[in-house]
XYZ file of C-alpha atoms in Angstrom:
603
model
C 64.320 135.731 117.701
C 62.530 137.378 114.704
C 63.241 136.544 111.512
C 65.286 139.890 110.754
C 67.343 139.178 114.026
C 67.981 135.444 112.245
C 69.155 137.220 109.041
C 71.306 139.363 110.946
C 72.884 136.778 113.183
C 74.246 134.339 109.676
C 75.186 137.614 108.222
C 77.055 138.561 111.194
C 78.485 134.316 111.511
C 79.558 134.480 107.771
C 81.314 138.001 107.961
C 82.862 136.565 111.221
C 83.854 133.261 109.368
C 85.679 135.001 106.407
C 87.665 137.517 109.321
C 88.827 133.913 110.397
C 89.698 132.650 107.401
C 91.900 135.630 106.472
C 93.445 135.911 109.782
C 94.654 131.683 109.618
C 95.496 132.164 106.191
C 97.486 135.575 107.240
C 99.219 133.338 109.925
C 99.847 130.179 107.557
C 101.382 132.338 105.025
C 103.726 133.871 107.008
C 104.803 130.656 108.657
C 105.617 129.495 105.113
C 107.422 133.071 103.640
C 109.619 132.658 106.863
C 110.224 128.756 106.493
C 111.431 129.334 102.664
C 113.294 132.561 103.725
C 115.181 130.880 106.494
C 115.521 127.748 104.803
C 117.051 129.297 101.286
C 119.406 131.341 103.893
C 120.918 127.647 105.558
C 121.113 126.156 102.464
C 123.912 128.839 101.158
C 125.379 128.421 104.763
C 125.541 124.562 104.570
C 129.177 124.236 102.964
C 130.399 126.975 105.250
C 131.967 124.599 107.738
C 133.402 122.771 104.837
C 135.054 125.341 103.217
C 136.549 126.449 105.955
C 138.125 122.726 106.837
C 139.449 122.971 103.930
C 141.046 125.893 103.958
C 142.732 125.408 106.838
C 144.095 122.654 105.684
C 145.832 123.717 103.343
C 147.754 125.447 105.493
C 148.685 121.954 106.992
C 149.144 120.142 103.798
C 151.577 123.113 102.407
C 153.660 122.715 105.659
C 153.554 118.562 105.641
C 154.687 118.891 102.026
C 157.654 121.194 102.785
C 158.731 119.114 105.948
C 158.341 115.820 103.301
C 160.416 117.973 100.809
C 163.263 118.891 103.472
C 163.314 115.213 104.876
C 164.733 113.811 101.122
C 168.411 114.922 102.814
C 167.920 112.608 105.431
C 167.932 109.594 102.988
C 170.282 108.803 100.243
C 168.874 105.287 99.608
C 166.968 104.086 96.724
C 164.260 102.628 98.653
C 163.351 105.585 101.319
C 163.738 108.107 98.513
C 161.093 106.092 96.783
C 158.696 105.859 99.872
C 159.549 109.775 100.626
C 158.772 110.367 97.002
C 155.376 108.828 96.911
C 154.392 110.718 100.194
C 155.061 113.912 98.615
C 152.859 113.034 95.386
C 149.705 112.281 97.630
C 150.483 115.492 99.722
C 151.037 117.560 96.768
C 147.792 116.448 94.891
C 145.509 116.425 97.663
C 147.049 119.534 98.012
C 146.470 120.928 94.198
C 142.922 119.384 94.297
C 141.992 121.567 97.710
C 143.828 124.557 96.342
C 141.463 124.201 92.724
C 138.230 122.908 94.394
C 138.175 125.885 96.847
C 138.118 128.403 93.613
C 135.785 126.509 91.221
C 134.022 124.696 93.259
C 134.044 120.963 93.992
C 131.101 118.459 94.799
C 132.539 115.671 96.188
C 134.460 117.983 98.446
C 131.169 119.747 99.223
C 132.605 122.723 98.051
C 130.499 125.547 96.464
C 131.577 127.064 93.247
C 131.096 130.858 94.066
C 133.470 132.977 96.290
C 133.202 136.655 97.023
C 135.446 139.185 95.250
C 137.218 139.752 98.405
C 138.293 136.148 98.452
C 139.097 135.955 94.827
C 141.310 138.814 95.095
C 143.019 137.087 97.820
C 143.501 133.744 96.027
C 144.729 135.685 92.803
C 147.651 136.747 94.978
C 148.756 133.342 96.664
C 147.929 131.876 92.929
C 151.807 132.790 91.931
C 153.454 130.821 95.152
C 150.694 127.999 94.929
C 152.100 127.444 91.643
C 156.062 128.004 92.101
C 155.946 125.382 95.155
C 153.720 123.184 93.307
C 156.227 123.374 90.100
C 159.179 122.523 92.587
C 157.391 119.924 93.809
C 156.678 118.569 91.062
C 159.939 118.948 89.846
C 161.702 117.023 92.739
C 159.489 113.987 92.265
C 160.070 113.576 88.370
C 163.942 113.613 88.825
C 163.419 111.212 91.750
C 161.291 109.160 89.810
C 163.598 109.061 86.797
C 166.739 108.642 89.668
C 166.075 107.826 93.009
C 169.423 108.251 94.059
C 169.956 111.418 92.797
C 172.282 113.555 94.716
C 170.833 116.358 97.190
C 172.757 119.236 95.481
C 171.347 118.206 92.574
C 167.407 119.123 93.992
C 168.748 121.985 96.478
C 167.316 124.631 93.848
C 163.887 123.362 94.021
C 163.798 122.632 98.111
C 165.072 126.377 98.316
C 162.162 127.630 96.589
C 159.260 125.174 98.606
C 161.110 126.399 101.850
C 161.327 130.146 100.632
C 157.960 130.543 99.972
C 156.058 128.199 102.101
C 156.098 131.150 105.242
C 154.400 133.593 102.397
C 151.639 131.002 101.725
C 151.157 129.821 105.274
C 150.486 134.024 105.777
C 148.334 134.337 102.576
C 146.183 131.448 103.861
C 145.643 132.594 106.707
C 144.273 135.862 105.294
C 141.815 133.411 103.141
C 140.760 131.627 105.976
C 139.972 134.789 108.202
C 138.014 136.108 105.478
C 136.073 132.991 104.893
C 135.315 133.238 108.894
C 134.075 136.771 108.549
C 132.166 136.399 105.708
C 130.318 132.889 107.526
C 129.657 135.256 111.343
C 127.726 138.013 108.422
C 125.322 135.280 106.679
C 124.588 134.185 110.676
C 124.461 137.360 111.612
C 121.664 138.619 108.928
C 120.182 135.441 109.406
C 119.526 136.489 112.987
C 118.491 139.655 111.880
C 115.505 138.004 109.471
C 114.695 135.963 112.471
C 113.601 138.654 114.350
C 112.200 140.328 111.716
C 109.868 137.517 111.163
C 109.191 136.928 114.732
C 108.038 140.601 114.839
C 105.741 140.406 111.721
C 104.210 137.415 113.478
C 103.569 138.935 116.628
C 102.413 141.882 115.074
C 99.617 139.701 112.600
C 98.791 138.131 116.441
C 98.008 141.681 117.388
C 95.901 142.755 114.416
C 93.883 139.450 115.094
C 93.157 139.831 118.582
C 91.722 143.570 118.577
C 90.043 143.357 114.678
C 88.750 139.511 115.089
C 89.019 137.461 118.596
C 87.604 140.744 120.482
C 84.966 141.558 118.411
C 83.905 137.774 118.354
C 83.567 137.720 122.441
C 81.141 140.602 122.356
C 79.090 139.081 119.807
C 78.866 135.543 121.288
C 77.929 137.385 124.872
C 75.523 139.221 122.588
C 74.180 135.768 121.571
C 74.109 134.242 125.165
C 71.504 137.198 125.774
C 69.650 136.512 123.100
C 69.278 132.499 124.246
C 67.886 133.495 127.122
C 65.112 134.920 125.876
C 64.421 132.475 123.785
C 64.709 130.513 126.481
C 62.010 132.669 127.832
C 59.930 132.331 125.217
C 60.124 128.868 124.682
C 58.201 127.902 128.165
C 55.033 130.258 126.555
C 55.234 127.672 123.707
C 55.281 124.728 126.220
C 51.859 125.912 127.434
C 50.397 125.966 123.712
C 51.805 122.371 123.169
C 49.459 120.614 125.191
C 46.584 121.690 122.764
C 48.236 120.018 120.415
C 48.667 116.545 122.257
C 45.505 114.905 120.989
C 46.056 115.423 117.154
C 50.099 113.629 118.195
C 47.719 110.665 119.541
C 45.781 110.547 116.402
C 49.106 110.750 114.455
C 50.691 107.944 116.773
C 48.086 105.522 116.289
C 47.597 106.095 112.662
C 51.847 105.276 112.205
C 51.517 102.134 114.238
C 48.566 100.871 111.733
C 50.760 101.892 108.750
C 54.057 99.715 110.950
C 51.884 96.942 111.120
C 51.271 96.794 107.788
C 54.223 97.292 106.890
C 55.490 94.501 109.266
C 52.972 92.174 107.106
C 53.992 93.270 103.639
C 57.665 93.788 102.850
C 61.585 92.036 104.203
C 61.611 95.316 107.494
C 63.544 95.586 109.831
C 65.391 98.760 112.437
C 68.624 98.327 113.742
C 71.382 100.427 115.454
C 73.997 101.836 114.287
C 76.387 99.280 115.880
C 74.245 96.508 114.161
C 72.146 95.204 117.088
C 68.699 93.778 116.088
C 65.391 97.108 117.167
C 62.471 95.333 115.212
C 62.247 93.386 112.238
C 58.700 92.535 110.768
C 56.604 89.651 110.827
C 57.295 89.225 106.786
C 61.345 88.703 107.888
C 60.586 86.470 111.171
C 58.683 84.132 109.118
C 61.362 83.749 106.331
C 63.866 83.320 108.787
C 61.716 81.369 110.422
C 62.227 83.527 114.489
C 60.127 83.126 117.503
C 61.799 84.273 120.360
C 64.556 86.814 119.946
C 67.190 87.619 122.923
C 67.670 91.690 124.003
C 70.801 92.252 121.717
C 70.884 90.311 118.948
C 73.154 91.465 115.301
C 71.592 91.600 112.042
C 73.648 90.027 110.536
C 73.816 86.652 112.956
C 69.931 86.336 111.891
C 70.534 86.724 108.512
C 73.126 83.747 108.145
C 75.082 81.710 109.906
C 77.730 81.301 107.471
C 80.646 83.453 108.611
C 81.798 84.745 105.583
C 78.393 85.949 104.796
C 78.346 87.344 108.343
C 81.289 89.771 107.668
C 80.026 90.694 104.410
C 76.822 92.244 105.853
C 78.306 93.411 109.190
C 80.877 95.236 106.712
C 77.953 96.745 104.740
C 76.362 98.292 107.770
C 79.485 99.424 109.083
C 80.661 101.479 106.259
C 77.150 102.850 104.947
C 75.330 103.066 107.940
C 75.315 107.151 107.803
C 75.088 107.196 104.080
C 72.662 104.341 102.901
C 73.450 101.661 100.432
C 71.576 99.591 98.101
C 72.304 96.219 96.740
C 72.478 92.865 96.828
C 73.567 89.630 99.746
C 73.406 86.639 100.192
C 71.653 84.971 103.208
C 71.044 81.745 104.883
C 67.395 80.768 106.117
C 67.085 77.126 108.468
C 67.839 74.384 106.508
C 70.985 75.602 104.968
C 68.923 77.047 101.857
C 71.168 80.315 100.161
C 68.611 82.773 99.261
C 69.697 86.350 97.582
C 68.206 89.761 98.970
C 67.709 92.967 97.269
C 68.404 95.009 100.484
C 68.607 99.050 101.194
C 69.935 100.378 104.114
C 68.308 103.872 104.721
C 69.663 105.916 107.753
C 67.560 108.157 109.869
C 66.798 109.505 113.340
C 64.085 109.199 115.310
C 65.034 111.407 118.015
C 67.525 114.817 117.369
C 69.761 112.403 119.806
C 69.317 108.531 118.447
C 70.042 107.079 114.852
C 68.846 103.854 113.524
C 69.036 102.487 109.974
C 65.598 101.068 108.461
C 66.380 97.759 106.537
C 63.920 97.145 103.602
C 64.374 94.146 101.294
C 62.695 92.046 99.125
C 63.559 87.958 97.869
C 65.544 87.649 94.631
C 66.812 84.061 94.419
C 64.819 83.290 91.166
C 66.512 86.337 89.499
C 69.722 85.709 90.627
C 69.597 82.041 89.617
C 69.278 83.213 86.194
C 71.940 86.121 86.745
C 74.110 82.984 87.884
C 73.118 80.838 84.694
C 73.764 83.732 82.111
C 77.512 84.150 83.996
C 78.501 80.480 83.207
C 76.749 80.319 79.606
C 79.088 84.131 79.127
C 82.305 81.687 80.543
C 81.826 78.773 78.333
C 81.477 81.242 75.559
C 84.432 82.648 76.871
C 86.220 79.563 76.875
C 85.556 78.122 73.586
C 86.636 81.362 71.959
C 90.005 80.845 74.008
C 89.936 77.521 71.860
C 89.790 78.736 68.962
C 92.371 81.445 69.780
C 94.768 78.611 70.859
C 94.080 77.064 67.407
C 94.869 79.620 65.269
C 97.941 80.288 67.055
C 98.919 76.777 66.517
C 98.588 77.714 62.799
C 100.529 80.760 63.572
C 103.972 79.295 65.209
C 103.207 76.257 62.207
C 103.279 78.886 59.540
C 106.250 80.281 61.454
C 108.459 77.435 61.089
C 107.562 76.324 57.703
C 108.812 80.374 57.253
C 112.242 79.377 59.064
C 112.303 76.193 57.248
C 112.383 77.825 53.745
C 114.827 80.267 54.797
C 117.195 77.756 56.065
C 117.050 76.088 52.622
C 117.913 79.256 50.958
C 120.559 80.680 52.898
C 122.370 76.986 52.495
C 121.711 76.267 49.252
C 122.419 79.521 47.489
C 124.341 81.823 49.291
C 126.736 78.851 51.435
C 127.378 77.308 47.184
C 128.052 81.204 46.294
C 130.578 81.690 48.266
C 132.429 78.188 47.897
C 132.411 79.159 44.369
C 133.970 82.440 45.821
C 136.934 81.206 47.334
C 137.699 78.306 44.684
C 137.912 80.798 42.170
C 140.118 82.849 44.253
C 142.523 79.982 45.321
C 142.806 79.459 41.269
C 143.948 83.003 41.107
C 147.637 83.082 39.646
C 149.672 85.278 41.585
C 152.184 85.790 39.522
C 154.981 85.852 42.996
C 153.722 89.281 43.482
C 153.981 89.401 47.485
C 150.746 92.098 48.137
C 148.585 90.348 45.918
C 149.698 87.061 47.565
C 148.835 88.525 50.927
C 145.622 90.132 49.432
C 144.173 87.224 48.168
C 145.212 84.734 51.222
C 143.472 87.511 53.214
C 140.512 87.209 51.332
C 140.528 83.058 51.575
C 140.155 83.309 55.203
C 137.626 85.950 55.225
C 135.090 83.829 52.845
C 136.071 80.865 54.764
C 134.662 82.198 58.013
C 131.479 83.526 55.806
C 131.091 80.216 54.702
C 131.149 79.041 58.582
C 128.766 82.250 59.692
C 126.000 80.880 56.776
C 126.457 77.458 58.040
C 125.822 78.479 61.864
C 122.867 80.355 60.848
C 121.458 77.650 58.685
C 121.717 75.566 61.961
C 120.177 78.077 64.256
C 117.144 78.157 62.119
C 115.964 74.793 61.644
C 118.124 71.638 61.263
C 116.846 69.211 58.891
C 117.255 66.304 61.855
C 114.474 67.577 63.502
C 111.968 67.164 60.532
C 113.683 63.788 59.017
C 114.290 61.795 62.159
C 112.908 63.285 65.370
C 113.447 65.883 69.085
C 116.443 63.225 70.331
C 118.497 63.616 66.704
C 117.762 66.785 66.572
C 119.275 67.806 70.162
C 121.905 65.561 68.947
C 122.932 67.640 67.087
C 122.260 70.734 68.330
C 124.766 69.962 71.698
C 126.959 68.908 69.146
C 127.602 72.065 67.006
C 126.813 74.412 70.346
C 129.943 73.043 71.787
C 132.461 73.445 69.057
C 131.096 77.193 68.108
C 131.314 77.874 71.658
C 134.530 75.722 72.949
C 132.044 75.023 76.006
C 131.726 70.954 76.866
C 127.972 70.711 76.095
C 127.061 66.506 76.904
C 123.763 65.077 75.384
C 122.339 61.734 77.384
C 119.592 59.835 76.115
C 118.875 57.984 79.674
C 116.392 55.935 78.108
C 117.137 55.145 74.828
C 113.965 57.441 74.241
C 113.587 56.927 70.047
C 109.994 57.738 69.361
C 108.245 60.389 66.907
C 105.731 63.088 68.559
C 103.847 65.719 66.824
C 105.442 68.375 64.490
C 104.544 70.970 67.106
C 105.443 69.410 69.768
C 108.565 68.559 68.706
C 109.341 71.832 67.487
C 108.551 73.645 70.754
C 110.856 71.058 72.944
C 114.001 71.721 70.543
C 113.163 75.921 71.048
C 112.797 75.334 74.991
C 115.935 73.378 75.099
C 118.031 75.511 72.492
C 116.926 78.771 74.425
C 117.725 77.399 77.838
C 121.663 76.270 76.521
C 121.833 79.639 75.302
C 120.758 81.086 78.208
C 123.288 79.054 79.853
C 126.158 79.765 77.592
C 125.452 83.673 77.481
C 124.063 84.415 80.517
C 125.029 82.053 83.520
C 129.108 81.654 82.296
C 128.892 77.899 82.673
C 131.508 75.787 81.243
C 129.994 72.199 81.923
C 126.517 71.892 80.766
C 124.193 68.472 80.436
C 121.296 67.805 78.527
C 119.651 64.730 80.270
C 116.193 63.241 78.271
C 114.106 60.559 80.671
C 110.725 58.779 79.548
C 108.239 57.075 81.290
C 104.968 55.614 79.778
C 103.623 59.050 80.116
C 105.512 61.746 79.844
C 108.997 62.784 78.271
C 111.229 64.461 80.843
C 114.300 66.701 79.861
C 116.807 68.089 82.483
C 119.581 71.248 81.161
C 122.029 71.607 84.091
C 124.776 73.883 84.150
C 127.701 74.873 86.303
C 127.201 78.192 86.249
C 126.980 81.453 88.549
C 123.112 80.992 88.966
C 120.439 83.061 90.032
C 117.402 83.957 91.938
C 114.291 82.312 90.557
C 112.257 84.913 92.409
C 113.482 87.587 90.430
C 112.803 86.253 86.825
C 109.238 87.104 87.000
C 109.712 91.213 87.732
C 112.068 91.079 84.235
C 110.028 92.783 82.251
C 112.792 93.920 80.160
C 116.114 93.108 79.310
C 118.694 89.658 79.416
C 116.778 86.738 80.160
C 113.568 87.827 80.882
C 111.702 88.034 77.047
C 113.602 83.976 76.850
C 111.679 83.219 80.307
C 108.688 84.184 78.752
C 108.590 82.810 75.600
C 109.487 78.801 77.163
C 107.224 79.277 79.424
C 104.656 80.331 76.548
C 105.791 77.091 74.371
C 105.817 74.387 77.583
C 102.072 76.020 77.843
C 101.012 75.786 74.334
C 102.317 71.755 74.234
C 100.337 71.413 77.831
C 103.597 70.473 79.173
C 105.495 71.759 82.771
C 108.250 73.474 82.812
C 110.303 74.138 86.550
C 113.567 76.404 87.373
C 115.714 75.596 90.339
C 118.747 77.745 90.624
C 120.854 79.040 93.239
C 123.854 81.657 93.230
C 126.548 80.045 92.668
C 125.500 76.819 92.502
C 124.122 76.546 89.030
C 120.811 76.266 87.423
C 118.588 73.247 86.323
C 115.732 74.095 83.889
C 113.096 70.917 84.179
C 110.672 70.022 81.254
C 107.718 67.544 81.592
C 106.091 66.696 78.422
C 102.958 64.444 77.858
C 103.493 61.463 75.228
């Protein structure tokens, strides 16, 4: 074909293209107008069924509540006047709620809160019954309520006016219900009505397609057939010319085997297939490997190394870029067991229009990535002794802290705890003078400074007792089961198993008392134990403190997803102490059978 006929052919293709385009698109989007058409349609008619249950219900609940209503003259006794009683309150409120929901809508019902004019007209004229049975009704149970024994003449007025008017609501629903039918067989039948329509459109876009775009198409491509065969034609004249040109291919093919072979000499080359198996590798990569003889179908990868690890990682690198190309670096294995590190680059190509193969060119890089290696750990160590010095100064920060807590502890008890003992001496030294208000006043306010005296003195606690600085961790949780279980009323036991008596380090001792005082609280606020234990161990090595509880327990799994919230933030922050203090901390807990929070300490 000429050149021209080649421009006309793509022009021809790309106008053809873009007809298709439209003509899919055309399709799609009418696929998707009908879908949301059809689908916005069903979703008004979904609560069609429902409404109409309902409805009709009503007619069933308005005649169970008047036969309920009549059957009250059948008993005279207390107790089947109660049990009739409390049938006729269900009936009547399930009967109410229907009667509402089906006017203003109701979602657990499933009811919708719209109803056509026609409808509301209809349930603005049954509105005045609805409401004089449901005042009867209610009527009848209040004096029941109030006497269950209360003579029939004495509720005849109300039973007259259920029975009177039930046969014009029984009508006036029925009306409702046939309307509700009629207006549910017109939504199906328009919906029927857009179904065709669409179907019609559809077939009608299939039309347009076939005599604008699918016809035109089959001429052209017979149009192209003819044109193939000439080429066809045309191509055997060509076939004659070739041979002239076989002696310069000769030339060509001996001149690329002397630039193989030196290649082959020179650099890491190798072709393989696709699928991995071994074409030709060079004489560069037999020697380094260290090959004589190599089978028919042998991987690349099995020659590289015989680790398997390093296997997959190459077999995986051929896989995945073997129509794209990759460069990088992998690690092989040579005889001998000796790890060497190749600079490789997989470069895709075809020889034939029908065969790929992937050229493998690499070069040695062990020195380089020695040094690569050596620079990594010398970057760790750095890393790590800048971790050191972070742990340090956030030694100095929780020190500081508790020196902070410390200070505060002394204030609050000695200034504001003396305040306000001062307080309520000088109000107990208050003369009343027998006036009764001031007497109550002033008692009032006794009891009130009393419990602020108690509120500074648990807070002093909380923050630091003094037992933990002046005489050790055991004193110290002494004490702090001690007070625990008369703020709380819980019975909180301390056991030294032991007889453990020794000093430790200021921080560490510090960090045990928080561990144990947050998991008793954790206890008391979270688990709703009543019992708990504090057990303290020691060995010539490490200090070992058990909290047990009776409580409701938990799932241990589930701690570490708490990001947020009860007992998560107090997870984290023992579990940040035990760490600091190079201790162990374990959880065991099960639901419902309590929780034991372990801590192992070196001493």
């Amino acid at each position: 074909m000429t050149k021209n006929g080649n421009s006309l052919d793509q022009r021809t293709f790309d106008k053809l293209s873009r007809l298709y385009i439209i003509a899919l698109s055309t399709i799609a989007l009418s696929v998707v107008i009908s879908q949301v058409l059809v689908r916005n349609h069903l979703e008004t008619q979904k609560s069609d069924s429902t409404v109409i249950n309902v409805a009709g219900r009503q007619r069933m609940l308005s005649q169970k509540l008047t036969k309920e209503i009549v059957s009250l003259s059948d008993y005279s006794d207390k107790k089947n006047r109660l049990l009739l009683k409390n049938k006729i309150s269900e009936t009547l409120y399930l009967w109410q709620l229907s009667h509402h929901a089906l006017q203003k809508g109701n979602d657990s019902l499933g009811l919708p809160e719209h109803n056509s004019d026609k409808i509301k007209s209809e349930f603005k004229a049954i509105n005045p019954v609805f409401n004089t049975i449901e005042k009867a009704a209610k009527s009848i149970v209040k004096k029941i309520s109030q006497n269950p024994t209360i003579p029939i003449d004495a509720l005849t007025s109300e039973i007259k006016k259920v029975t009177h008017n039930e046969g014009s609501f029984l009508l006036m629903m029925d009306e409702i219900v046939n309307q509700y039918n009629v207006e549910a067989d017109k939504k199906i039948a328009w919906l029927k009505k857009l179904e065709f329509l669409l179907m019609s459109f559809t077939l009608i876009i299939l039309l347009g397609e076939f005599l604008f775009i699918f016809w035109p198409t089959a001429k052209s491509v017979k149009a192209t057939l003819s044109e193939l065969l000439s080429a066809e034609k045309r191509a055997k004249k060509m076939a004659f010319d070739a041979d002239e040109l076989s002696l310069s291919k000769e030339k060509s093919i001996k001149e690329l085997r002397a630039f193989s072979h030196a290649i082959d000499e020179t650099l890491l080359f190798a072709r393989v297939s696709p699928s991995g198996n071994l074409i030709h590798i060079g004489n560069k990569f037999s020697r380094l490997f260290r090959l004589s003889n190599l089978k028919n179908e042998v991987l690349f990868w099995n020659v590289l190394s015989k680790n398997e690890n390093e296997q997959l990682v190459i077999e995986g690198l051929i896989n995945k870029y073997k129509k794209t190309g990759w460069q990088g670096e992998v690690k092989a294995t040579i005889k001998g067991d000796i790890d060497i590190w190749l600079e490789m680059s997989l470069v895709p190509y075809r020889p034939t229009e029908d065969r790929s193969e992937l050229l493998i060119i690499a070069s040695e890089i062990t020195d380089r990535k020695a040094a690569q290696i050596e620079v990594e750990r010398l970057t760790e160590e750095s890393f790590e002794e800048k971790m050191s010095q972070q742990k340090i100064i956030s030694s100095k920060i929780i020190e500081n802290q508790e020196k902070e807590q410390n200070r505060i502890a002394k204030d609050v008890h000695d200034g504001i705890g003396q305040m306000l003992t001062g307080l309520k001496y000088n109000l107990e030294s208050i003369n009343m003078n027998d006036i009764e208000k001031t007497t109550l006043k002033i008692e009032h306010l006794k009891e009130l400074t009393t419990n602020i005296i108690k509120g500074v003195r648990t807070a002093t606690f909380n923050l630091t007792p003094p037992e933990l600085s002046d005489h050790g961790i055991v004193p110290a949780i002494t004490k702090l089961t001690h007070e625990l279980g008369r703020l709380t009323g819980k019975e909180i036991i301390f056991f030294n198993k032991t007889d453990f008596n020794e000093r430790l380090d200021s921080l560490v001792e510090i960090n045990i008392y928080r561990i144990v005082q947050e998991a008793i609280n954790n206890a008391i606020k979270y688990a709703d134990s009543s019992h708990i234990l504090v057990s303290l161990s020691h060995s010539k090595n490490i200090l070992s403190i058990n909290i047990d509880d009776d409580g409701q327990g938990f799932e241990p799994s589930k701690v570490k997803k708490v990001k947020n919230g009860d007992g998560g933030m107090g997870m984290t922050f023992m579990k940040e102490r035990i760490k600091y203090i190079d201790g162990r901390l374990f959880l065991n807990s099960e639901l419902g059978k309590g929780t034991r929070v372990t801590l192992n300490i070196p001493i």
